Amino acid sequence: MPQDDLLFADAESNLEEAGLVIFGACYDGTCSHRKGCAAGPKAIREESYNFETFHPERGVDLVDIKIYDAGDVTGDDQVKVLLEVEERTAGALDRGCFPILVGGEHSATLGAVRAFKKKHPELFHVHIDAHLDYREEYEGNPLSHACILKRVRDLLGPGNVAAVGIRSYSREEAVRMKEDQLLVFSNEDVHYEDYLEQVKGAIKTRPVYVSLDMDAIDPAYAPGVGNPEPFGMEPVLVKELLYELHENMVGFDLMEVNPEYDNGNTAALAARLIREVIALKSL
Ligand code: MN
Ligand code: MN
């Protein structure tokens, strides 16, 4: 159960029956600017009750979908948090469930991807973010949220990751991105129609893990994040990407919502995007 017993809306199934498993990772120990995203899962659960249970575009009612809320991974030891995220993800995959991880800082994604790599060796990773997160280490920590895409790329190997919405990286990351021939789409590239074809062309028929750092979305729509970065994506473009990828999508996470800087709308948008994924994976 979540810490205060509040479940994600319509996630009232038990583990035995569930087709989707949602859980939080309440850790923000490496956050470099505004801490507080450890409280993200709770805020997103609260805002998830804002919505109609019926999803008009998909024609499904979320009360009819078997969703299990497995509660939160907590604690201050980052290595342990990542290990527990990996174990919970592996547990969901072993049951044939679709896992949804809610952050918490972006570093927890590594735990999930480790579990996916074991289950799906040919995994492709889509990183939706304002930031490239491609540092070798940050403030001495190679597991910092500023290094997450680099760690995932180390794990999955060349040609198996794409980054979308990117508008911030260091000079060092710019050099490495070129050396590694990373497939990167900026916040402006996503307005060109062929970008989706390029992403899907790279994926081909492979299983895809989609990781959404909420700061990919413009701070006007999503102010409640740790590292707000102007000139961001419109939420509808993120939704469009999820719809385009859903058939290959085997796992999803939504990270970095920070309620301390939110007016409630970031958490509401996060909850709605999670509900889009639930509706997409229910059919
Ligand atoms: Mn970011
Ligand atoms: Mn990130």
PDB file of N, CA, C and O in Angstrom, residues 23 42 54 56-57 60 101 117 125 127 137 146-147 166-167 214 222 224 241 283:
ATOM      1  N   PHE A  23       3.596   1.697  -9.299  1.00  0.00           N
ATOM      2  CA  PHE A  23       4.218   1.936  -7.991  1.00  0.00           C
ATOM      3  C   PHE A  23       5.096   3.179  -8.032  1.00  0.00           C
ATOM      4  O   PHE A  23       5.515   3.623  -9.095  1.00  0.00           O
ATOM      5  N   LYS A  42       2.647  10.769  -4.339  1.00  0.00           N
ATOM      6  CA  LYS A  42       1.461  11.074  -3.522  1.00  0.00           C
ATOM      7  C   LYS A  42       0.599  12.140  -4.208  1.00  0.00           C
ATOM      8  O   LYS A  42      -0.627  12.014  -4.304  1.00  0.00           O
ATOM      9  N   PHE A  54     -14.159   6.985 -17.515  1.00  0.00           N
ATOM     10  CA  PHE A  54     -14.287   6.613 -18.930  1.00  0.00           C
ATOM     11  C   PHE A  54     -13.256   7.370 -19.757  1.00  0.00           C
ATOM     12  O   PHE A  54     -13.060   8.571 -19.580  1.00  0.00           O
ATOM     13  N   PRO A  56     -12.633   8.542 -23.404  1.00  0.00           N
ATOM     14  CA  PRO A  56     -13.406   8.652 -24.654  1.00  0.00           C
ATOM     15  C   PRO A  56     -12.658   8.146 -25.891  1.00  0.00           C
ATOM     16  O   PRO A  56     -13.242   7.408 -26.695  1.00  0.00           O
ATOM     17  N   GLU A  57     -11.393   8.515 -26.054  1.00  0.00           N
ATOM     18  CA  GLU A  57     -10.689   8.147 -27.296  1.00  0.00           C
ATOM     19  C   GLU A  57     -10.509   6.642 -27.431  1.00  0.00           C
ATOM     20  O   GLU A  57     -10.553   6.102 -28.530  1.00  0.00           O
ATOM     21  N   VAL A  60     -12.669   2.961 -23.350  1.00  0.00           N
ATOM     22  CA  VAL A  60     -12.579   2.033 -22.216  1.00  0.00           C
ATOM     23  C   VAL A  60     -12.881   2.781 -20.922  1.00  0.00           C
ATOM     24  O   VAL A  60     -12.695   4.001 -20.837  1.00  0.00           O
ATOM     25  N   LEU A 101       6.142   2.998 -13.377  1.00  0.00           N
ATOM     26  CA  LEU A 101       6.903   3.565 -12.260  1.00  0.00           C
ATOM     27  C   LEU A 101       6.644   5.071 -12.212  1.00  0.00           C
ATOM     28  O   LEU A 101       6.673   5.736 -13.243  1.00  0.00           O
ATOM     29  N   LYS A 117      15.948  -5.188 -19.168  1.00  0.00           N
ATOM     30  CA  LYS A 117      17.047  -5.716 -19.984  1.00  0.00           C
ATOM     31  C   LYS A 117      17.160  -7.234 -19.817  1.00  0.00           C
ATOM     32  O   LYS A 117      17.454  -7.958 -20.770  1.00  0.00           O
ATOM     33  N   HIS A 125      15.133   2.097 -25.677  1.00  0.00           N
ATOM     34  CA  HIS A 125      14.762   3.046 -24.626  1.00  0.00           C
ATOM     35  C   HIS A 125      14.480   4.420 -25.225  1.00  0.00           C
ATOM     36  O   HIS A 125      15.305   4.961 -25.958  1.00  0.00           O
ATOM     37  N   HIS A 127      13.867   8.261 -24.118  1.00  0.00           N
ATOM     38  CA  HIS A 127      14.075   9.203 -23.006  1.00  0.00           C
ATOM     39  C   HIS A 127      13.446  10.536 -23.404  1.00  0.00           C
ATOM     40  O   HIS A 127      13.939  11.199 -24.317  1.00  0.00           O
ATOM     41  N   GLU A 137      29.352  11.396 -14.616  1.00  0.00           N
ATOM     42  CA  GLU A 137      29.007  11.493 -13.189  1.00  0.00           C
ATOM     43  C   GLU A 137      28.643  12.938 -12.889  1.00  0.00           C
ATOM     44  O   GLU A 137      28.993  13.835 -13.646  1.00  0.00           O
ATOM     45  N   ALA A 146      21.276  13.311 -13.250  1.00  0.00           N
ATOM     46  CA  ALA A 146      21.884  13.975 -14.418  1.00  0.00           C
ATOM     47  C   ALA A 146      22.666  13.001 -15.307  1.00  0.00           C
ATOM     48  O   ALA A 146      23.214  13.408 -16.331  1.00  0.00           O
ATOM     49  N   CYS A 147      22.717  11.726 -14.918  1.00  0.00           N
ATOM     50  CA  CYS A 147      23.494  10.712 -15.650  1.00  0.00           C
ATOM     51  C   CYS A 147      22.624   9.562 -16.157  1.00  0.00           C
ATOM     52  O   CYS A 147      23.155   8.583 -16.697  1.00  0.00           O
ATOM     53  N   ILE A 166      14.856  17.395 -26.104  1.00  0.00           N
ATOM     54  CA  ILE A 166      16.115  17.817 -25.479  1.00  0.00           C
ATOM     55  C   ILE A 166      16.463  19.276 -25.820  1.00  0.00           C
ATOM     56  O   ILE A 166      16.465  19.671 -26.981  1.00  0.00           O
ATOM     57  N   ARG A 167      16.771  20.071 -24.789  1.00  0.00           N
ATOM     58  CA  ARG A 167      17.179  21.458 -24.991  1.00  0.00           C
ATOM     59  C   ARG A 167      18.195  21.913 -23.963  1.00  0.00           C
ATOM     60  O   ARG A 167      18.421  23.109 -23.784  1.00  0.00           O
ATOM     61  N   MET A 214       9.092  14.807 -16.479  1.00  0.00           N
ATOM     62  CA  MET A 214       8.045  15.815 -16.708  1.00  0.00           C
ATOM     63  C   MET A 214       8.597  17.154 -17.175  1.00  0.00           C
ATOM     64  O   MET A 214       7.869  17.969 -17.749  1.00  0.00           O
ATOM     65  N   ALA A 222       3.810  22.530 -16.950  1.00  0.00           N
ATOM     66  CA  ALA A 222       4.318  21.656 -15.887  1.00  0.00           C
ATOM     67  C   ALA A 222       5.364  22.408 -15.048  1.00  0.00           C
ATOM     68  O   ALA A 222       6.557  22.125 -15.129  1.00  0.00           O
ATOM     69  N   GLY A 224       5.720  22.283 -11.829  1.00  0.00           N
ATOM     70  CA  GLY A 224       6.118  21.542 -10.641  1.00  0.00           C
ATOM     71  C   GLY A 224       7.158  20.487 -10.938  1.00  0.00           C
ATOM     72  O   GLY A 224       6.885  19.287 -10.900  1.00  0.00           O
ATOM     73  N   LEU A 241       3.247  11.052 -28.967  1.00  0.00           N
ATOM     74  CA  LEU A 241       4.368  10.106 -28.981  1.00  0.00           C
ATOM     75  C   LEU A 241       3.977   8.791 -28.298  1.00  0.00           C
ATOM     76  O   LEU A 241       4.278   7.696 -28.791  1.00  0.00           O
ATOM     77  N   LEU A 283      -6.075  -2.380 -24.139  1.00  0.00           N
ATOM     78  CA  LEU A 283      -6.769  -2.987 -25.296  1.00  0.00           C
ATOM     79  C   LEU A 283      -5.872  -3.969 -26.023  1.00  0.00           C
ATOM     80  O   LEU A 283      -4.661  -3.792 -26.031  1.00  0.00           O
TER      81      LEU A 283
END
